[in-house]
Coordinates of N, CA and C in Angstrom, one line a residue:
X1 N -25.4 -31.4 18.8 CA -24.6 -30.6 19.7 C -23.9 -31.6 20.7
X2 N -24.5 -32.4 21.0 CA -23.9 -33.8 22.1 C -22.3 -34.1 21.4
X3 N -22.8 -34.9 19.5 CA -21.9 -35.1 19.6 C -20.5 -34.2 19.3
X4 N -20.5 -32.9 18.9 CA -19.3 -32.3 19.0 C -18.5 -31.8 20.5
X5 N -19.5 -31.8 21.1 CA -19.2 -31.9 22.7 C -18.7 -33.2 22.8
X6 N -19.0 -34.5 23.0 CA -18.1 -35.6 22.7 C -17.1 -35.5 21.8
X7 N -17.3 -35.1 20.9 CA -15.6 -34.3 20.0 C -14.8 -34.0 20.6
X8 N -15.1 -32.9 21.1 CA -14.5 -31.9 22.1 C -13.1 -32.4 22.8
X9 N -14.4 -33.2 24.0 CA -13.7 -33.4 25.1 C -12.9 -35.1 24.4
X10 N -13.6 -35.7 23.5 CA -12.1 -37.0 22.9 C -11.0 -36.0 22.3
X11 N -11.0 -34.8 21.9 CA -9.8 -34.4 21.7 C -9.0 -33.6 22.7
X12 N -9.7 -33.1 24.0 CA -8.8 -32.8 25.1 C -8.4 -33.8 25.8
X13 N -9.1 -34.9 25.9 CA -8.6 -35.8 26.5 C -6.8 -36.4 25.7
X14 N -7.2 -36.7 24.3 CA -5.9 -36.8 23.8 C -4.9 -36.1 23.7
X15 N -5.3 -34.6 24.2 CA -4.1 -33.8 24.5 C -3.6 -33.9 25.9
X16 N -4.5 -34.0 26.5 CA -4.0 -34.0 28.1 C -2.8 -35.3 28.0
X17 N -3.3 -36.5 27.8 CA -2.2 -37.8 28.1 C -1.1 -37.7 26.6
X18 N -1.2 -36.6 25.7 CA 0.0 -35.9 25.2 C 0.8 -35.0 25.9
X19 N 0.3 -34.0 26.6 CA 0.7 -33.4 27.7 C 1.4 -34.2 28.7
X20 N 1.3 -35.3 29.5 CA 1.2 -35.7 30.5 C 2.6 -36.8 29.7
X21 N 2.5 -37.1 28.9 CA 3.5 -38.0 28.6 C 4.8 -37.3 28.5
X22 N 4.6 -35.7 27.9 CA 5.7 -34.7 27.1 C 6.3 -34.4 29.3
X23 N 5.4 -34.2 29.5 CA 5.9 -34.0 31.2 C 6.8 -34.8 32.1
X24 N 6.2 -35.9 31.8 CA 6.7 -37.1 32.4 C 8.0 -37.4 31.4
X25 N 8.4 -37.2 30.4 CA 10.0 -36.9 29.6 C 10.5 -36.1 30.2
X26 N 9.9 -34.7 30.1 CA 11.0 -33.7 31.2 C 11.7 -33.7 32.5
X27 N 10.5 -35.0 32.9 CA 10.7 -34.7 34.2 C 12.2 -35.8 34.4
X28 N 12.0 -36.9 33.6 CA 13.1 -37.9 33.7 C 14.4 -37.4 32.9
X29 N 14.3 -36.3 32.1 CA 15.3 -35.7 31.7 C 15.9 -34.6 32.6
X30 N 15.1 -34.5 33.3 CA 15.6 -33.1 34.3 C 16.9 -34.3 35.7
X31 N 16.1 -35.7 35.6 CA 17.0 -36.1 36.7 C 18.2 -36.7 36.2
X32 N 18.1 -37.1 34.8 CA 19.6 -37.3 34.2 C 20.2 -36.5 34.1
X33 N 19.6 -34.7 34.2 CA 20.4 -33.6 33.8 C 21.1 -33.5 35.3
X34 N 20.6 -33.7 36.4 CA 20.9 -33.7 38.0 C 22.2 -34.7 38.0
X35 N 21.9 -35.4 37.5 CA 22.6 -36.6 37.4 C 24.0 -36.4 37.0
X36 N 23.9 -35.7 36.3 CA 25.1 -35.6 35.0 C 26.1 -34.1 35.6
X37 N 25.1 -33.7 36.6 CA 25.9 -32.1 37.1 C 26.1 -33.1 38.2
X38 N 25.8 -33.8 39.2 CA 26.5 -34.3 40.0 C 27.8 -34.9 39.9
X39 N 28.4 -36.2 38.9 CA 29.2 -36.4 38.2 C 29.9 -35.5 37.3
X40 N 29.8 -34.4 36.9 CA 31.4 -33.0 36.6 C 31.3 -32.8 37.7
X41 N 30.2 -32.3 39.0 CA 31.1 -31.8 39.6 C 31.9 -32.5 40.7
X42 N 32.0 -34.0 40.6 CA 32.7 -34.7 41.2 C 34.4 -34.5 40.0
X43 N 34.2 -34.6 38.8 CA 35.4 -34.9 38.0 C 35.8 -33.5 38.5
X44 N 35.2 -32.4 38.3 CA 36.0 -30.9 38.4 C 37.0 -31.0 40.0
X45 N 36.5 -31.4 40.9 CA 36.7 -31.3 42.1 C 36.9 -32.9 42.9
X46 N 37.5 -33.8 42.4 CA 37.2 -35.0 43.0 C 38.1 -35.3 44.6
X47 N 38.4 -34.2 45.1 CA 39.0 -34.5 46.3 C 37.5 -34.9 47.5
X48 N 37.7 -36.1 48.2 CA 36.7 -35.7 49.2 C 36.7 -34.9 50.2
X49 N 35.4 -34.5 50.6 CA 35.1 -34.0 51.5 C 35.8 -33.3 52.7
X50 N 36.3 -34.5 53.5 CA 37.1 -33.8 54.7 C 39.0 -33.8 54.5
X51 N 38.7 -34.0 52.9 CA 40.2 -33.2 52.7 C 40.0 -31.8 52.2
X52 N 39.2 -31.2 51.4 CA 38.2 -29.7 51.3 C 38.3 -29.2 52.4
X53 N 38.2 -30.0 53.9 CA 38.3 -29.1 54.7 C 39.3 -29.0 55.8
X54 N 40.3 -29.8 55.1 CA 42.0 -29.3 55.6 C 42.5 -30.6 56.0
X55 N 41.6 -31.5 56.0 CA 42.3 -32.8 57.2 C 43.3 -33.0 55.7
X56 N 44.5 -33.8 56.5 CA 45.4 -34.0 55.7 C 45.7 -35.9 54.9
X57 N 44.3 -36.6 55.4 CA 43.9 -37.8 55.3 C 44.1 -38.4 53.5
X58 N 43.7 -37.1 53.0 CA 43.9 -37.3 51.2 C 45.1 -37.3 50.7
X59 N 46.2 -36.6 51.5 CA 47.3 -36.2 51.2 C 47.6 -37.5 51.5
X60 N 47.5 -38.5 52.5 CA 48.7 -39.4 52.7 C 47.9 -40.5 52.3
X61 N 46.7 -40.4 51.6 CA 46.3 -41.5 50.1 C 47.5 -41.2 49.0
X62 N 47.8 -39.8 49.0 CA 48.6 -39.8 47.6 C 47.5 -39.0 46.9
X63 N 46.2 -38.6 47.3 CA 45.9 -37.4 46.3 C 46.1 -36.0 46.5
X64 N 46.0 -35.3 45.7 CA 46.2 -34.0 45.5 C 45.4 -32.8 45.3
X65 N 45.1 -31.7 46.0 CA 44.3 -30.7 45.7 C 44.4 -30.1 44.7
X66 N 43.2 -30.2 43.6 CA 43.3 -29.6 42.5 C 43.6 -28.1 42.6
X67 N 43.0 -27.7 44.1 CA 43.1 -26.1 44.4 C 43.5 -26.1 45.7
X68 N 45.1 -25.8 45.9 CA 45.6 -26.1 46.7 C 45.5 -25.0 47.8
X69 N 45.2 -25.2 48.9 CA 45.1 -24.0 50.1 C 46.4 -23.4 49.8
X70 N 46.0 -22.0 50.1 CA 47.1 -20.7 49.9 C 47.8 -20.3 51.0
X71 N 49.1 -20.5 50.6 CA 50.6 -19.7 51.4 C 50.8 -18.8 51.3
X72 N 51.6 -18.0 52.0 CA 52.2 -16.8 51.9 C 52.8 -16.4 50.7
X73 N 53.7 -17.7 50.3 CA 54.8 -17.5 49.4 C 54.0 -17.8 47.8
X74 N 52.6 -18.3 47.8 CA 51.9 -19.0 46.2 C 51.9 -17.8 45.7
X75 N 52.3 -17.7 44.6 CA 51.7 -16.4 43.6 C 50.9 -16.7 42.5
X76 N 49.9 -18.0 42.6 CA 48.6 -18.5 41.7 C 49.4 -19.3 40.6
X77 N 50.4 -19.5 40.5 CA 51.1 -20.3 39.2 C 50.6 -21.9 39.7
X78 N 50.3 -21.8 41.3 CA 49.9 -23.5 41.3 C 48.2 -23.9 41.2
X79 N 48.0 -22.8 40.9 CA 46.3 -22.9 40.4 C 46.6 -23.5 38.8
X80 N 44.9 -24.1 38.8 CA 44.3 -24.8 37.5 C 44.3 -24.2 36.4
X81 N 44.9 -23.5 35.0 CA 44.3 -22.4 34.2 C 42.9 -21.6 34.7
X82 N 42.2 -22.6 34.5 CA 40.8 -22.0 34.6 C 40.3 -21.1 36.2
X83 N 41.2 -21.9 37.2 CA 41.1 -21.2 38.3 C 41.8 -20.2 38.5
X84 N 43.0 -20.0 37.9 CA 43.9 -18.8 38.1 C 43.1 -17.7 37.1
X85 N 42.9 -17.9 35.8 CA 41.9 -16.9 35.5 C 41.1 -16.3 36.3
X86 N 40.0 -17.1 37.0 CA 39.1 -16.6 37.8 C 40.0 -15.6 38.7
X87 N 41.0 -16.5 39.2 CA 41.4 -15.7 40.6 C 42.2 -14.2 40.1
X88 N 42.9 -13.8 39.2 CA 43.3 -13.1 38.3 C 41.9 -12.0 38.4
X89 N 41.1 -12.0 37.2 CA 39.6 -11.2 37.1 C 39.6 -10.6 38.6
X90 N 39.5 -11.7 39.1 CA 38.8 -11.0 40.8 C 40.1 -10.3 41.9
X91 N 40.9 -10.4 41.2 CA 42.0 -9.7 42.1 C 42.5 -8.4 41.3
X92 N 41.8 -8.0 39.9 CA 42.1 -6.9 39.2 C 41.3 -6.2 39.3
X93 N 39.6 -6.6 40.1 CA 38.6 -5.4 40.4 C 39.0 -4.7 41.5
X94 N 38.6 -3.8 41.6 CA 38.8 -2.8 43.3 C 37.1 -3.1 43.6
X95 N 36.2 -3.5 43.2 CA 35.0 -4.0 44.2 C 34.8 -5.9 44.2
X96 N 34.2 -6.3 45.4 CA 34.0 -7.6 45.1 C 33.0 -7.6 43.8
X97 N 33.3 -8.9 43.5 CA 32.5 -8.9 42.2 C 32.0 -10.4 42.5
X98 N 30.6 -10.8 42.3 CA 29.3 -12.2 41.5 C 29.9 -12.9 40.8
X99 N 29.9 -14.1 41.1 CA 30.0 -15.1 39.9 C 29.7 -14.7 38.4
X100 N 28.9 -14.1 38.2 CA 28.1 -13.5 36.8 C 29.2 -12.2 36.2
X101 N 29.2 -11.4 37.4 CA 30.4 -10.6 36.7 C 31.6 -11.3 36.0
X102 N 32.1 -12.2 36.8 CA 33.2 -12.6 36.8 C 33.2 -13.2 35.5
X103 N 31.9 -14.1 35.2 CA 31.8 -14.9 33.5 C 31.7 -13.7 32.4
X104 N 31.1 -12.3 32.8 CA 31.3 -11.4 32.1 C 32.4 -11.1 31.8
X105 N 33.5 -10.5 32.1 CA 34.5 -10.0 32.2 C 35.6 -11.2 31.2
X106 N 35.4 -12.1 31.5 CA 36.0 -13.8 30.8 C 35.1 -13.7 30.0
X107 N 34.5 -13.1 29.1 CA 34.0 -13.7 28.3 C 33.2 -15.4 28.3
X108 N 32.6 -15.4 29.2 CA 32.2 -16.8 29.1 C 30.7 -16.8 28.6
X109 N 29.9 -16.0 29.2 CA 28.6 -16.1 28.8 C 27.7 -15.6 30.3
X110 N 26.5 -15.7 30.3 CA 26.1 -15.7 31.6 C 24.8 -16.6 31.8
X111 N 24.8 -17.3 31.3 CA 23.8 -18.8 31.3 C 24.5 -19.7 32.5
X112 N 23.3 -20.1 33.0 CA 23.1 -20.6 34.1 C 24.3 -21.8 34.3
X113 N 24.4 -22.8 33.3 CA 25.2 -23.8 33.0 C 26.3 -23.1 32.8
X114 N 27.1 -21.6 32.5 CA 28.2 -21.6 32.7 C 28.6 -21.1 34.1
X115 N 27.3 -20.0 34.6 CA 27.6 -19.3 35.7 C 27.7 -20.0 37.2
X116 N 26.8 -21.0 37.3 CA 27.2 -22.3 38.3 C 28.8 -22.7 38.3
X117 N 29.0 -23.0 37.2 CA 30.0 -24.2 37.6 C 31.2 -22.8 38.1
X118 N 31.2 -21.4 37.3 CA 32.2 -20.5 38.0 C 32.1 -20.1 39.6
X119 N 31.0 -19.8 39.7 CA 30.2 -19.8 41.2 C 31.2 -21.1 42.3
X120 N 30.9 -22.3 41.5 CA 31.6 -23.3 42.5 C 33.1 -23.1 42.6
X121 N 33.9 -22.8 41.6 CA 35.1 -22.6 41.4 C 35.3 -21.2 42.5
X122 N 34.6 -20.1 42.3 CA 35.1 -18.9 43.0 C 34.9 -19.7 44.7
X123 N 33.9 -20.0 44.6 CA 33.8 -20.7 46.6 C 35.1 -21.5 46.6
X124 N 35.1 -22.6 46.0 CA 36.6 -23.6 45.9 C 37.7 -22.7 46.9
X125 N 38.0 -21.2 45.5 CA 38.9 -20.3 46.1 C 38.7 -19.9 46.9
X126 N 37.4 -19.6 47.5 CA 37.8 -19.1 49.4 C 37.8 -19.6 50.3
X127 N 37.8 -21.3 49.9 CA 37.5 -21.8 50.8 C 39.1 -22.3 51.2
X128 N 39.5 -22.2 50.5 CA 41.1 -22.2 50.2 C 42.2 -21.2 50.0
X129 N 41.3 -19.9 50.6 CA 42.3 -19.0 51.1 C 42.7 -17.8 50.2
X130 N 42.4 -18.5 48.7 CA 43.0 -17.5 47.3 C 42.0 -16.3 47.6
X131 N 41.1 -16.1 47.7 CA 39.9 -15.2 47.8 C 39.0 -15.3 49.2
X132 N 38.3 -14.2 49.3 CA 37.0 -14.4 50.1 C 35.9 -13.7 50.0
X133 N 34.8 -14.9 50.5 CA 33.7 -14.4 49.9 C 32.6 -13.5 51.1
X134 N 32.2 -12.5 50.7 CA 31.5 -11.4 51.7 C 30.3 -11.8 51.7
X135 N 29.4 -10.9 52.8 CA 28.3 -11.8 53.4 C 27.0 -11.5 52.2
X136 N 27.5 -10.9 51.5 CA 26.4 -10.8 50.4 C 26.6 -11.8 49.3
X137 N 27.7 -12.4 49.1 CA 27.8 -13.7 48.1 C 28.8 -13.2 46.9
X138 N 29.2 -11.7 47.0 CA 30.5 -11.4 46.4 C 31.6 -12.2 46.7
X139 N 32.9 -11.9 45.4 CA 33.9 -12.1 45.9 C 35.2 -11.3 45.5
X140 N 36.7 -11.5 46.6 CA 37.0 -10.3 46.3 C 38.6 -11.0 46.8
X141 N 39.5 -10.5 46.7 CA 40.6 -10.2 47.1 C 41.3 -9.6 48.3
X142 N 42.3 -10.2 48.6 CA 43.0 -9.3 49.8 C 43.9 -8.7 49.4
X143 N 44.3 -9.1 48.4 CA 46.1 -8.6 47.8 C 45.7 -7.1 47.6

């Protein structure tokens, strides 16, 4: 009896530091995954910071807002494809609509990896005037 109890526990034991090693992979794949969504979302959006929030300091480096704050006179032709789509979808609902709708309706999917990165794009646009976003996390149009 002893020894299959010593069985036993030599084979939980070899699962556990199987376990523990398969953990310790995810866990260092989880921060290259962090890693790697930090870097797109620097490429998607590489303006800094306190040009995002109007100073005009980027402008007279010579860069350029990928998503340019909204005029009176813009009718979305100076949006990104992929932003003017969004802003399009969300200006053809008569209700605010979620990031998730929005990947609905585009056909994109609604997985987490697609619905994030449209999520940041719809903020982009209200942060910049094309849209705005309501206190529940919708978003919607004024036109």
């Amino acid at each position: 009896m002893l020894e299959s109890i010593a069985a036993r526990r030599a084979e939980l034991d070899a699962r556990v530091e199987e376990l523990a090693r398969q953990l310790e992979e995810a866990r260092a794949e989880r921060e290259e995954l962090a890693v790697a969504e930090k870097v797109l979302r620097r490429l998607e959006d590489p303006v800094p910071a306190q040009t995002r929030a109007g100073s005009s300091a980027g402008a007279e480096r010579g860069q350029t807002l990928v998503v340019p704050h909204r005029e009176a006179e813009m009718d979305g032709t100076e949006l990104p494809d992929d932003y003017r789509r969004i802003w399009e979808t969300v200006r053809s609902e008569e209700e605010p609509m979620m990031a998730k709708d929005v990947c609905v309706v585009l056909d994109l999917g609604v997985e987490p990896r697609v619905v994030e990165p449209a999520r940041g794009k719809l903020r982009r646009l209200a942060e910049r005037g094309w849209l705005r976003k309501t206190n529940d996390g919708r978003f919607a149009s004024d036109d």
